[in-house]
mmCIF file of C-alpha atoms in Angstrom:
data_model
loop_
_atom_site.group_PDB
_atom_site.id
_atom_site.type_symbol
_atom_site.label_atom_id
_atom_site.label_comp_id
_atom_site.label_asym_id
_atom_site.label_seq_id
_atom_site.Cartn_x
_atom_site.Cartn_y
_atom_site.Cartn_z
ATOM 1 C CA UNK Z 1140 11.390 -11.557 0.496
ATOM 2 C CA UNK Z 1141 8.578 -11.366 -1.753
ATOM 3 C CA UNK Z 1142 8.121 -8.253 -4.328
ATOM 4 C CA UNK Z 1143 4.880 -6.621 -5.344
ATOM 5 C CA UNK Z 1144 4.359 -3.815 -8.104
ATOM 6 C CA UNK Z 1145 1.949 -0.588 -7.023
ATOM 7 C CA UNK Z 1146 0.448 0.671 -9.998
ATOM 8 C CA UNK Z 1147 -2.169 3.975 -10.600
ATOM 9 C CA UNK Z 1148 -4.930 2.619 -13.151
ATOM 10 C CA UNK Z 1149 -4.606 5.384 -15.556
ATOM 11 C CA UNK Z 1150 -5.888 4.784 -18.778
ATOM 12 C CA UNK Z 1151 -5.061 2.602 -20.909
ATOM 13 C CA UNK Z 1152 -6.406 -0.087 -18.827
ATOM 14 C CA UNK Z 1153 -4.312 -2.577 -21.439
ATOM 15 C CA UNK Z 1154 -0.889 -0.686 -19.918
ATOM 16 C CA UNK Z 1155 -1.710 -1.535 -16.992
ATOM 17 C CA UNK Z 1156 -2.484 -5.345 -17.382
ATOM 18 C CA UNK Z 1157 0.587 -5.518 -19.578
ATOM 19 C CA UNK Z 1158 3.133 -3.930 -16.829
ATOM 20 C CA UNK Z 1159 2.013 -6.467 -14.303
ATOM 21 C CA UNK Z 1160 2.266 -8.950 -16.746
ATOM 22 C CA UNK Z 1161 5.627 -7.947 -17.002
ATOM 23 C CA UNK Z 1162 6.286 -8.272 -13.562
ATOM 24 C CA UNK Z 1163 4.932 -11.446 -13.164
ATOM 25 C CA UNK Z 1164 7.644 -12.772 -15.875
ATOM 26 C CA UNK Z 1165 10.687 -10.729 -13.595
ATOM 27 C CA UNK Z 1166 9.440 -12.628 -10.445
ATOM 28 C CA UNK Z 1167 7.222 -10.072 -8.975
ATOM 29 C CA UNK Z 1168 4.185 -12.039 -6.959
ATOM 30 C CA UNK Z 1169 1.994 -9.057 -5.851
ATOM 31 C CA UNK Z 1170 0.167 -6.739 -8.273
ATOM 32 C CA UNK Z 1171 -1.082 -3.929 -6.515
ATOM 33 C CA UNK Z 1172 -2.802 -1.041 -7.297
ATOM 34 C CA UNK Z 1173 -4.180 2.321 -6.250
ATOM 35 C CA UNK Z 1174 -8.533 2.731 -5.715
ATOM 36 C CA UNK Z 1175 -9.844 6.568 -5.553
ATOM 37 C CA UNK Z 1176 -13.019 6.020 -7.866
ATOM 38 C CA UNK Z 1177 -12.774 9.288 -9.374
ATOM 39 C CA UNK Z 1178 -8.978 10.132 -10.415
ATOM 40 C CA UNK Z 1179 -8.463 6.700 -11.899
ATOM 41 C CA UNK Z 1180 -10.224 4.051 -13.325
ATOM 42 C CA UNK Z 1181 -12.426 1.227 -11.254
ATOM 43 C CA UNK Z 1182 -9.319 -1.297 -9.926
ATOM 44 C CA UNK Z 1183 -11.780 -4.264 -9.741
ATOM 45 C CA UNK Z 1184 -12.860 -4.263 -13.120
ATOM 46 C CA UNK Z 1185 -8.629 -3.741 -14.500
ATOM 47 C CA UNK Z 1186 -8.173 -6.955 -11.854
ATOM 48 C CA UNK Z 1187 -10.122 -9.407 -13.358
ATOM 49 C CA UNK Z 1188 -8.122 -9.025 -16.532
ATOM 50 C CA UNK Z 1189 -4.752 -9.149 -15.040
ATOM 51 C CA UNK Z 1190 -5.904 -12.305 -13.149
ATOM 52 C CA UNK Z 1191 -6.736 -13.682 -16.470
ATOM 53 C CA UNK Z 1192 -3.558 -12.905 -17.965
ATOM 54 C CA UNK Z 1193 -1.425 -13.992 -15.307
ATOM 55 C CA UNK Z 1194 -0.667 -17.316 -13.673
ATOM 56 C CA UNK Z 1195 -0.213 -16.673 -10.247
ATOM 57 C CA UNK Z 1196 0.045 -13.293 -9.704
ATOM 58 C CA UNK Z 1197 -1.908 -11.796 -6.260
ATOM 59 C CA UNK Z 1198 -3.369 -9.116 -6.533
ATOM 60 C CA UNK Z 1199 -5.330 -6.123 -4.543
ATOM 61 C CA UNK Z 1200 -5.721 -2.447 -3.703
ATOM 62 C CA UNK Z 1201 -3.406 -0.114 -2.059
ATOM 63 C CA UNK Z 1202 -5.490 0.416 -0.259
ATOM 64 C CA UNK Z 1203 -9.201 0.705 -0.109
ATOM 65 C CA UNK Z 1204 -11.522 1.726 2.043
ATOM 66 C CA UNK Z 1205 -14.626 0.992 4.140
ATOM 67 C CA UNK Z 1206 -16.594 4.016 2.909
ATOM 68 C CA UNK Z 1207 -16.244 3.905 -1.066
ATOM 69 C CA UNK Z 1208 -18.215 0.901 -1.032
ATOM 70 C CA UNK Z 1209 -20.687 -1.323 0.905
ATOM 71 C CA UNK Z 1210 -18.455 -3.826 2.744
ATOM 72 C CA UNK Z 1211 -20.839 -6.494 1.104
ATOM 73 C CA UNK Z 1212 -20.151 -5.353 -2.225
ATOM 74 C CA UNK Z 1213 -16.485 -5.268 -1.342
ATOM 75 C CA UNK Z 1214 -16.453 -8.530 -0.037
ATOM 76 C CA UNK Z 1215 -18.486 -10.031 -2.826
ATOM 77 C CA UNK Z 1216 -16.311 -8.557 -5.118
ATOM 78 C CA UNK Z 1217 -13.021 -10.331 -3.860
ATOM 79 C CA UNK Z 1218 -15.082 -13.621 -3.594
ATOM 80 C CA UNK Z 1219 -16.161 -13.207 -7.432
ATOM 81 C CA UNK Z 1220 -12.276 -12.715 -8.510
ATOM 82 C CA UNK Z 1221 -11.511 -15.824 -6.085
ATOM 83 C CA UNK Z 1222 -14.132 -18.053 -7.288
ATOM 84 C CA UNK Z 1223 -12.742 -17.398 -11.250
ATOM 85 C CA UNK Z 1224 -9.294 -17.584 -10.628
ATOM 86 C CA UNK Z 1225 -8.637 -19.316 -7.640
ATOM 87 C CA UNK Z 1226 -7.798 -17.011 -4.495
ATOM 88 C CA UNK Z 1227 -5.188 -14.618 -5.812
ATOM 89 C CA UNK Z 1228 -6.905 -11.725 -3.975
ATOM 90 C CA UNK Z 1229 -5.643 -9.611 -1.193
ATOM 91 C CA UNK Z 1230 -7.703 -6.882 0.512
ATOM 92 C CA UNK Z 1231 -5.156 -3.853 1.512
ATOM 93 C CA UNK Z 1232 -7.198 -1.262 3.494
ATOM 94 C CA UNK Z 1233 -6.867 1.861 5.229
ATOM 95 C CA UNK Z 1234 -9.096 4.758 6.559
ATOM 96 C CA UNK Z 1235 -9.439 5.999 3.027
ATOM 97 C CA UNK Z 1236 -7.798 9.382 1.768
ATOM 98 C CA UNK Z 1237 -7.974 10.416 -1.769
ATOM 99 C CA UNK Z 1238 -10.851 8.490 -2.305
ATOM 100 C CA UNK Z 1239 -12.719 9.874 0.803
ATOM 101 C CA UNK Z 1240 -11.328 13.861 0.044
ATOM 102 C CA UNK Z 1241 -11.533 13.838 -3.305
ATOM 103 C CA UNK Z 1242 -15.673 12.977 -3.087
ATOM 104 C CA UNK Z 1243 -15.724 15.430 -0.687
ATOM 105 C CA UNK Z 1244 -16.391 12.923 2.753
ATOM 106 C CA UNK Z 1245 -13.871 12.825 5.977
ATOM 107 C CA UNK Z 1246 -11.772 9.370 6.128
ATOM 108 C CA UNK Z 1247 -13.337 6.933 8.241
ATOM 109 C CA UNK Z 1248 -12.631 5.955 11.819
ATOM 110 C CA UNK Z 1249 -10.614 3.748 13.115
ATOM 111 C CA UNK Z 1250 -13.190 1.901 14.449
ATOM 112 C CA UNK Z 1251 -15.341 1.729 11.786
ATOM 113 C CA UNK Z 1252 -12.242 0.412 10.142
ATOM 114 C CA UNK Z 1253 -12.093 -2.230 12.361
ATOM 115 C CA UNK Z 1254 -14.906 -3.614 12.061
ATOM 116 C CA UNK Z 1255 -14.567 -3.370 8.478
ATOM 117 C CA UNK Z 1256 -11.651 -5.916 8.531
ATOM 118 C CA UNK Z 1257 -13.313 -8.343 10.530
ATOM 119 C CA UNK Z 1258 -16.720 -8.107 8.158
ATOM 120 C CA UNK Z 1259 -14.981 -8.075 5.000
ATOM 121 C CA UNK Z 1260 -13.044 -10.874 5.916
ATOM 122 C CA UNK Z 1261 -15.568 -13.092 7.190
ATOM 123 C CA UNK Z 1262 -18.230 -12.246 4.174
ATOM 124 C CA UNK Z 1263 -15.623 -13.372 1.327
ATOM 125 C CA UNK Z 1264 -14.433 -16.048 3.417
ATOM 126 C CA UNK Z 1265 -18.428 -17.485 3.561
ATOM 127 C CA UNK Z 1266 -18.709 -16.613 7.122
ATOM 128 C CA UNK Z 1267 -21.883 -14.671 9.156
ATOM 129 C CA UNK Z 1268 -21.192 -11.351 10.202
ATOM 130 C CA UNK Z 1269 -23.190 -8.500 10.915
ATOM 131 C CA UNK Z 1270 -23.000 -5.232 8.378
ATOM 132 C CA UNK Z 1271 -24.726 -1.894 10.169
ATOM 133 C CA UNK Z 1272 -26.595 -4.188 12.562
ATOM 134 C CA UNK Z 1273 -27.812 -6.475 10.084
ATOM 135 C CA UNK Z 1274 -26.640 -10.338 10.043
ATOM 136 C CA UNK Z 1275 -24.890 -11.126 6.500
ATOM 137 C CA UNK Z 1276 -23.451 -14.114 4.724
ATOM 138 C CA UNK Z 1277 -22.760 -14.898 0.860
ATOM 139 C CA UNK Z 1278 -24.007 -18.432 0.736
ATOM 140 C CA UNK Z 1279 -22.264 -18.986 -2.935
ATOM 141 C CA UNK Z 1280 -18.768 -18.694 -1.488
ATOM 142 C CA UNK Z 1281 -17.034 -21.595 -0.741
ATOM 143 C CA UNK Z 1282 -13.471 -22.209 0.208
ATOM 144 C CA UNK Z 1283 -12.841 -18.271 -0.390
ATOM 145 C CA UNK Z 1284 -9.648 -17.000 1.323
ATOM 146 C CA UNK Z 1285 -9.026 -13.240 1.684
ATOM 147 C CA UNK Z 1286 -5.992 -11.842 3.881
ATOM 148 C CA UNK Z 1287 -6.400 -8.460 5.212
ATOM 149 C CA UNK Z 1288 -3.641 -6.086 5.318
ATOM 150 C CA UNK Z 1289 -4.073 -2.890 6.575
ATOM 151 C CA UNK Z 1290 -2.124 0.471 6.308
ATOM 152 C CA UNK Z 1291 -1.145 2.674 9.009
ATOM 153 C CA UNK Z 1292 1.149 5.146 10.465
ATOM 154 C CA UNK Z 1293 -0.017 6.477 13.855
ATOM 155 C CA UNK Z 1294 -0.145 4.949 17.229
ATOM 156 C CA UNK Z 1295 -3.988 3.884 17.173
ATOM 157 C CA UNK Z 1296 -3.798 2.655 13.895
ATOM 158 C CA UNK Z 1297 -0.520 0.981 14.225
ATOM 159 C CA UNK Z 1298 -2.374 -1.150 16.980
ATOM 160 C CA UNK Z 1299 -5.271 -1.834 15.313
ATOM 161 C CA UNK Z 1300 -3.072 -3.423 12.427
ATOM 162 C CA UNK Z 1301 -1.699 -5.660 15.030
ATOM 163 C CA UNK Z 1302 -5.167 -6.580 16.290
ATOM 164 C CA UNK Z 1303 -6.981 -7.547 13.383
ATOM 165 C CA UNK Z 1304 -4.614 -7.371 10.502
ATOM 166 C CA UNK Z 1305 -3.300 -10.853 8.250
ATOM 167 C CA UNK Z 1306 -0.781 -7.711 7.315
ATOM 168 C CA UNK Z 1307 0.429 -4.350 7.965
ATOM 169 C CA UNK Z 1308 1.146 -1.755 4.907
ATOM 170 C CA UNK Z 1309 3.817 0.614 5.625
ATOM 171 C CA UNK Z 1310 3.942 2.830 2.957
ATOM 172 C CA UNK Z 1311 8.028 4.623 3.420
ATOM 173 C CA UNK Z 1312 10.964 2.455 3.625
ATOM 174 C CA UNK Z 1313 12.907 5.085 5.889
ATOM 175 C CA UNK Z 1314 14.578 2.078 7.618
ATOM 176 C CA UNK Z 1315 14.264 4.041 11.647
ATOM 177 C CA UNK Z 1316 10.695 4.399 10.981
ATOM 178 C CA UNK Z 1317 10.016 1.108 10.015
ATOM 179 C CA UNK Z 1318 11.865 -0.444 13.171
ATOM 180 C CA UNK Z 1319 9.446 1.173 14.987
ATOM 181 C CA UNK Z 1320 6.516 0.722 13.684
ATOM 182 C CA UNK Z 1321 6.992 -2.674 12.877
ATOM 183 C CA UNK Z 1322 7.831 -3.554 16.439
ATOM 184 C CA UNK Z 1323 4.913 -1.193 17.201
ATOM 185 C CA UNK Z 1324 2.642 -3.759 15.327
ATOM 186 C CA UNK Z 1325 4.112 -6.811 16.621
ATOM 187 C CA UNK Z 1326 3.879 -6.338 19.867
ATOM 188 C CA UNK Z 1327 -0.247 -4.855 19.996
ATOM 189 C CA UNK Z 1328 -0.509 -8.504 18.146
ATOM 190 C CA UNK Z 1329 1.009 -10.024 21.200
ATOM 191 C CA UNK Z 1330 -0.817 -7.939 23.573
ATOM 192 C CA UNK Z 1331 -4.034 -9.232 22.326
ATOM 193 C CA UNK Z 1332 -2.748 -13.237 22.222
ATOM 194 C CA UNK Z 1333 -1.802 -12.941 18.096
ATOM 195 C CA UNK Z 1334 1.741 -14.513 17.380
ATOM 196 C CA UNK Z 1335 3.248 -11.526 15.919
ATOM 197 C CA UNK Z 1336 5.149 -13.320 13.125
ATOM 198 C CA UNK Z 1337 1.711 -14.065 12.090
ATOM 199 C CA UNK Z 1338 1.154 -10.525 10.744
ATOM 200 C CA UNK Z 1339 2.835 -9.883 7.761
ATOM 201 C CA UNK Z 1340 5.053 -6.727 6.915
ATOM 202 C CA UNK Z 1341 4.573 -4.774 3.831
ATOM 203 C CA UNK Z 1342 7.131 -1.849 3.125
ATOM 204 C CA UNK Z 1343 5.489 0.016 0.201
ATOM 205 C CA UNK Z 1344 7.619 2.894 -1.834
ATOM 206 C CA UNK Z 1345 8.710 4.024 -5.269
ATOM 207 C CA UNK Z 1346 12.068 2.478 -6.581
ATOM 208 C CA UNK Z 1347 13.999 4.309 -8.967
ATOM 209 C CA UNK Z 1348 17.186 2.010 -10.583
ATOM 210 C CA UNK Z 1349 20.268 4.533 -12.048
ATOM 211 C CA UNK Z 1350 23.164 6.128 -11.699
ATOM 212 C CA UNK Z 1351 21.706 9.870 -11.810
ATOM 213 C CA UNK Z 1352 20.461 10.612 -8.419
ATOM 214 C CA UNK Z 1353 19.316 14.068 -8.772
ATOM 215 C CA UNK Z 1354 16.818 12.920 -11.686
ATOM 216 C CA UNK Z 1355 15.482 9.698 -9.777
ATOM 217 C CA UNK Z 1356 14.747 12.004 -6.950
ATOM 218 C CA UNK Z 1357 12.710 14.759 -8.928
ATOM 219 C CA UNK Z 1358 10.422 11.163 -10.313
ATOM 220 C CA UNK Z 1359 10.238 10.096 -6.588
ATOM 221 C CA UNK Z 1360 9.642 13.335 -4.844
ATOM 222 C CA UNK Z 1361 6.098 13.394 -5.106
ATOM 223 C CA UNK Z 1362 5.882 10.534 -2.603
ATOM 224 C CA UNK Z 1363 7.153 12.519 0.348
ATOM 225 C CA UNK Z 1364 4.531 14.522 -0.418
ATOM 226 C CA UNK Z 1365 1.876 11.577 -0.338
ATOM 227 C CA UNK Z 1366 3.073 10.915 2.857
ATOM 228 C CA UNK Z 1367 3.130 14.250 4.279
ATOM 229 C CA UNK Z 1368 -0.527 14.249 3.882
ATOM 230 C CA UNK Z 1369 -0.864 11.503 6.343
ATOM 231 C CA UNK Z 1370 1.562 12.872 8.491
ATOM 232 C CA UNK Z 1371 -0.406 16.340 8.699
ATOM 233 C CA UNK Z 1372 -3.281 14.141 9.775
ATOM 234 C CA UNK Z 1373 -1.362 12.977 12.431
ATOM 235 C CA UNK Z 1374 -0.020 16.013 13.461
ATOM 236 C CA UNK Z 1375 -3.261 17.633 13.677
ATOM 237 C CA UNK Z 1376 -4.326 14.613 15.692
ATOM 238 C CA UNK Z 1377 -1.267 14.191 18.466
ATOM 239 C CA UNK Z 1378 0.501 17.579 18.253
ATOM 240 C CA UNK Z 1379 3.732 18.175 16.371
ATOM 241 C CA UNK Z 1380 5.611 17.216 19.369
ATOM 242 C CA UNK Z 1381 4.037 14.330 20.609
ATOM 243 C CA UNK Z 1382 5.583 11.291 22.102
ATOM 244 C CA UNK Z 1383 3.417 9.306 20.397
ATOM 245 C CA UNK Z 1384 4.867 9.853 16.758
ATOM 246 C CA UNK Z 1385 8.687 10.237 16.039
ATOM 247 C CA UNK Z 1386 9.558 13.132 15.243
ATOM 248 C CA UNK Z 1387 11.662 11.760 12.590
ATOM 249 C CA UNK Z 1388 8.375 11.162 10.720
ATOM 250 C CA UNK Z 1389 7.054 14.994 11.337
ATOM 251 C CA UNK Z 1390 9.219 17.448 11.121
ATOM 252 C CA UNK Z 1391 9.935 17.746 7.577
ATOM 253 C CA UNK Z 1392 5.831 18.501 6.964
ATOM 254 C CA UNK Z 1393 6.466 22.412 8.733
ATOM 255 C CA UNK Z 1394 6.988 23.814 5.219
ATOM 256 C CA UNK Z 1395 3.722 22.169 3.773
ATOM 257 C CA UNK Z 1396 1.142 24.330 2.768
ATOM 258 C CA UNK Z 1397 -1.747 22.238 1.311
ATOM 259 C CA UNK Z 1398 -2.433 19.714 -1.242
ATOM 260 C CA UNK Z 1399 -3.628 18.976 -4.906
ATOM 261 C CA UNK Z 1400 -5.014 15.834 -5.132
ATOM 262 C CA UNK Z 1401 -5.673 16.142 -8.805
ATOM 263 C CA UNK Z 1402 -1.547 15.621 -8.991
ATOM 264 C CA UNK Z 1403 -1.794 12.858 -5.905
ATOM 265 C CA UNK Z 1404 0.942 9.998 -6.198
ATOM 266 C CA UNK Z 1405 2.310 11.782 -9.752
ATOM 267 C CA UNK Z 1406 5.901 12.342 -11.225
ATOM 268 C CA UNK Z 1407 5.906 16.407 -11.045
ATOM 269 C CA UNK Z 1408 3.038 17.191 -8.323
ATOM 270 C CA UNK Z 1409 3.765 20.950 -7.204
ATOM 271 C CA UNK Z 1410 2.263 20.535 -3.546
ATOM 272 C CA UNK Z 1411 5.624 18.199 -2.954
ATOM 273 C CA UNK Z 1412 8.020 21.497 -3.214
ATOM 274 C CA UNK Z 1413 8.828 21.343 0.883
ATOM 275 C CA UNK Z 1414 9.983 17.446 0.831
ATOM 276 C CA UNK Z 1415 13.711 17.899 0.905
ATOM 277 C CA UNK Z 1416 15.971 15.375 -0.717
ATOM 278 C CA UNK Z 1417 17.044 13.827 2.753
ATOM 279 C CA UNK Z 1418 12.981 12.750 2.718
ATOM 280 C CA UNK Z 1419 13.322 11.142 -0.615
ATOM 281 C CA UNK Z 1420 16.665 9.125 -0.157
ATOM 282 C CA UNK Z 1421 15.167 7.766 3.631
ATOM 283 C CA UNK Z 1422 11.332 6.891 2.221
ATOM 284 C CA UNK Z 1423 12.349 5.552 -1.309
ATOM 285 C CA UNK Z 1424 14.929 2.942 -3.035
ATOM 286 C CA UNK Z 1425 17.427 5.173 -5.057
ATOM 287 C CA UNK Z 1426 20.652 4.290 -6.990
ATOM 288 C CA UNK Z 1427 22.359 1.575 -8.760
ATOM 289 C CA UNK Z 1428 20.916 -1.955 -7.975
ATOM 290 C CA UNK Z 1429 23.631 -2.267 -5.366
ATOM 291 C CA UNK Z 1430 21.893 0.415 -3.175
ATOM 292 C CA UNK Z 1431 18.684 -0.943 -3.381
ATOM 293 C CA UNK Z 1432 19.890 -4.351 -2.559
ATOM 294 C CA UNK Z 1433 21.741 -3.554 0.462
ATOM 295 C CA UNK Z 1434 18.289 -1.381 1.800
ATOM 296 C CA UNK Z 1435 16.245 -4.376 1.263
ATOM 297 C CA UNK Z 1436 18.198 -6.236 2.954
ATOM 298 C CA UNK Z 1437 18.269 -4.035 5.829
ATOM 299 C CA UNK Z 1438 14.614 -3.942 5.256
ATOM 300 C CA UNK Z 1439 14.711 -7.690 5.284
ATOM 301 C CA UNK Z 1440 16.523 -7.752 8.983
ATOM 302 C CA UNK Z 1441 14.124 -5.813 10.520
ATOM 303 C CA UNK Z 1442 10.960 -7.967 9.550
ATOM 304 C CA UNK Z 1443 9.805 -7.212 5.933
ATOM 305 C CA UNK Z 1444 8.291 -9.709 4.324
ATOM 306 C CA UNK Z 1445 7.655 -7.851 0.602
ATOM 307 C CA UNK Z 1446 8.447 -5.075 -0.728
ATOM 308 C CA UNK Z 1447 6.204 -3.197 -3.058
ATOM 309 C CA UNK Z 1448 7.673 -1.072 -5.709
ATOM 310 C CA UNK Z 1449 5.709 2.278 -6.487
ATOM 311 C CA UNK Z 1450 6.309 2.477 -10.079
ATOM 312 C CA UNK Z 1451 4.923 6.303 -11.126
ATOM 313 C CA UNK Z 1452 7.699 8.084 -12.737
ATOM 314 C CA UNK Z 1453 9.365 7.934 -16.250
ATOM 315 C CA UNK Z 1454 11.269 4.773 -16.217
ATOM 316 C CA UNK Z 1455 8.366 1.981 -15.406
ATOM 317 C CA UNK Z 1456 9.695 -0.760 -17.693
ATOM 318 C CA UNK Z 1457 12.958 -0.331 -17.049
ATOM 319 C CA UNK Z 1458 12.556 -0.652 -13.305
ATOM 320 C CA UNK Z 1459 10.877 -3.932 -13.775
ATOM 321 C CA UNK Z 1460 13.453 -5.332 -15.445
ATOM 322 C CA UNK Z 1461 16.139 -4.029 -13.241
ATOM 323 C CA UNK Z 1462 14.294 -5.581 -10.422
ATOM 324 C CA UNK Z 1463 13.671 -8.872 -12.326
ATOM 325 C CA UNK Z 1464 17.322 -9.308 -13.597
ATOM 326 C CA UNK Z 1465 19.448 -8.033 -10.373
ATOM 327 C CA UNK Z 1466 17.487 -7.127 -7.199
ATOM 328 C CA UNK Z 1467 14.942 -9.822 -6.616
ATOM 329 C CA UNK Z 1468 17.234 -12.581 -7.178
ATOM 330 C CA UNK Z 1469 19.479 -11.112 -4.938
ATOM 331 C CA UNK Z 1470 16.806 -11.123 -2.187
ATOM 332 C CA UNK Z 1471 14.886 -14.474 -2.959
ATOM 333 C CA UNK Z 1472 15.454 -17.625 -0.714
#
């Protein structure tokens, strides 16, 4: 299993290139990191410097979007990182939420994000494609390599993942949901000729390492509350009692009433007051490093190929190096 570290880029940009520095040296191979232009700092810029002060490191957003930027000037972009420090990109990508809200704009469609996958990929790979009717290609690229990985939760999107997707986010690590969805993804890659193996499974969700439960939970709540907002999306979109989404992954959002995105993905946010503890123990990694050993292994058995650590609450450091000296060596090989 391979381990990634999801970071906001809050100023100091220098933090932020030093923590995944750190992670690199504790065996984390994924640096990942939020992208809403206008409640943190430009990710692309805070990437070239991590690249440069790493050795191997990959790293990408979690997630963009197609409607922040031009897909050529997202595509370019990777190709520019790739081209100085040798393919370490990745391109997470979803409909777009903060980013989209925040500015005021709906998140895309589905479709649109489809074709957004295939023209991304295929620009900062050096490839033709066509961008709002209009044939593209960078001619400077050569030998690029950008994997796609999309996020998703819903039926529609869960498929599309499976279509077009190199890999599929899942941002919760409840271990029912993610039996479901990933065998939801897998099998709309076989359904359209893919080999399903061939998509690769990224569980996404805060890890908190210690004995005192009640505290790690108040740092991790917020992140039901992330996920509630996606969930009320899909609610609003299949019903609350659809057969389409479990109900497992619904029916904890009936107390929610609204959302601050000005406290989005932060230790503390007041719009995560209705996520009960149940909803933080099944989404995040809790405990002693026994606990979150045996979960990723669970997580392991039932396809997951990394797992990204959400590291926004008051013990960032200390989780890497929890991680570095116990869990991932426990989990590598």
């Amino acid at each position: 299993m391979d381990f990634g570290l999801v970071l906001q880029t809050d100023p100091p940009a220098s933090e932020v290139v030093g923590l995944m520095r750190r992670a690199e040296r504790n065996g984390f191979r994924y640096g990942w990191t939020f992208d809403s232009a206008v409640l943190w700092q430009e990710p692309f810029v805070i990437y070239s410097r991590i690249l440069e002060h790493t050795q191997k490191l990959t790293v990408g957003p979690m997630v963009t979007n197609p409607g922040t930027r031009t897909w050529e000037v997202t595509a370019s972009t990777f190709a520019t990182l790739n081209d100085m420090y040798g393919n370490r990109t990745v391109c997470g990508i979803g409909r777009g939420d903060s980013a989209m809200r925040v500015a005021g704009r709906k998140p895309n469609t589905l479709a649109r994000l489809g074709e957004a996958i295939d023209a991304i990929r295929d620009l900062a790979e050096g490839r033709e494609t066509e961008v709002d009717g209009q044939p593209l290609r960078i001619p400077w690229v050569q030998n690029g390599k950008l994997p796609v990985w999309m996020a998703a939760y819903g039926p529609k999107a869960l498929a599309l993942a499976g279509q077009k997707a190199d890999g599929f986010i899942l941002q919760l690590a409840d271990l029912y949901l993610t039996e479901w969805m990933v065998k939801a993804v897998r099998q709309a890659a076989a359904d359209v000729g893919r080999d399903p193996a061939s998509v690769t499974v990224c569980v996404a969700a805060p890890a908190y390492v210690g004995d005192d439960l009640a505290h790690a939970r108040e740092q991790c709540r917020w992140f039901g509350g992330m996920v509630g907002n996606h969930v009320a999306d899909l609610v609003s979109r299949y019903g609350e009692h659809s057969d389409m989404v479990p109900e497992a992954l619904t029916a904890y959002i009936k107390e929610r009433h609204g959302y601050d995105y000005s406290h989005h993905g932060r230790a503390g946010n007041p719009s995560t007051d209705f996520v009960p503890d149940e909803i933080v123990d099944r989404f995040c990694l809790l405990g002693p490093p026994r606990a979150h050993i045996e979960k990723l292994q669970a997580l392991r058995d039932l396809g997951v190929d990394q797992f990204a650590v959400y590291n926004m609450h008051d013990a960032k450091e200390a989780t890497i190096d929890a991680y570095g000296a116990e869990i991932i060596p426990a989990l590598s090989g």
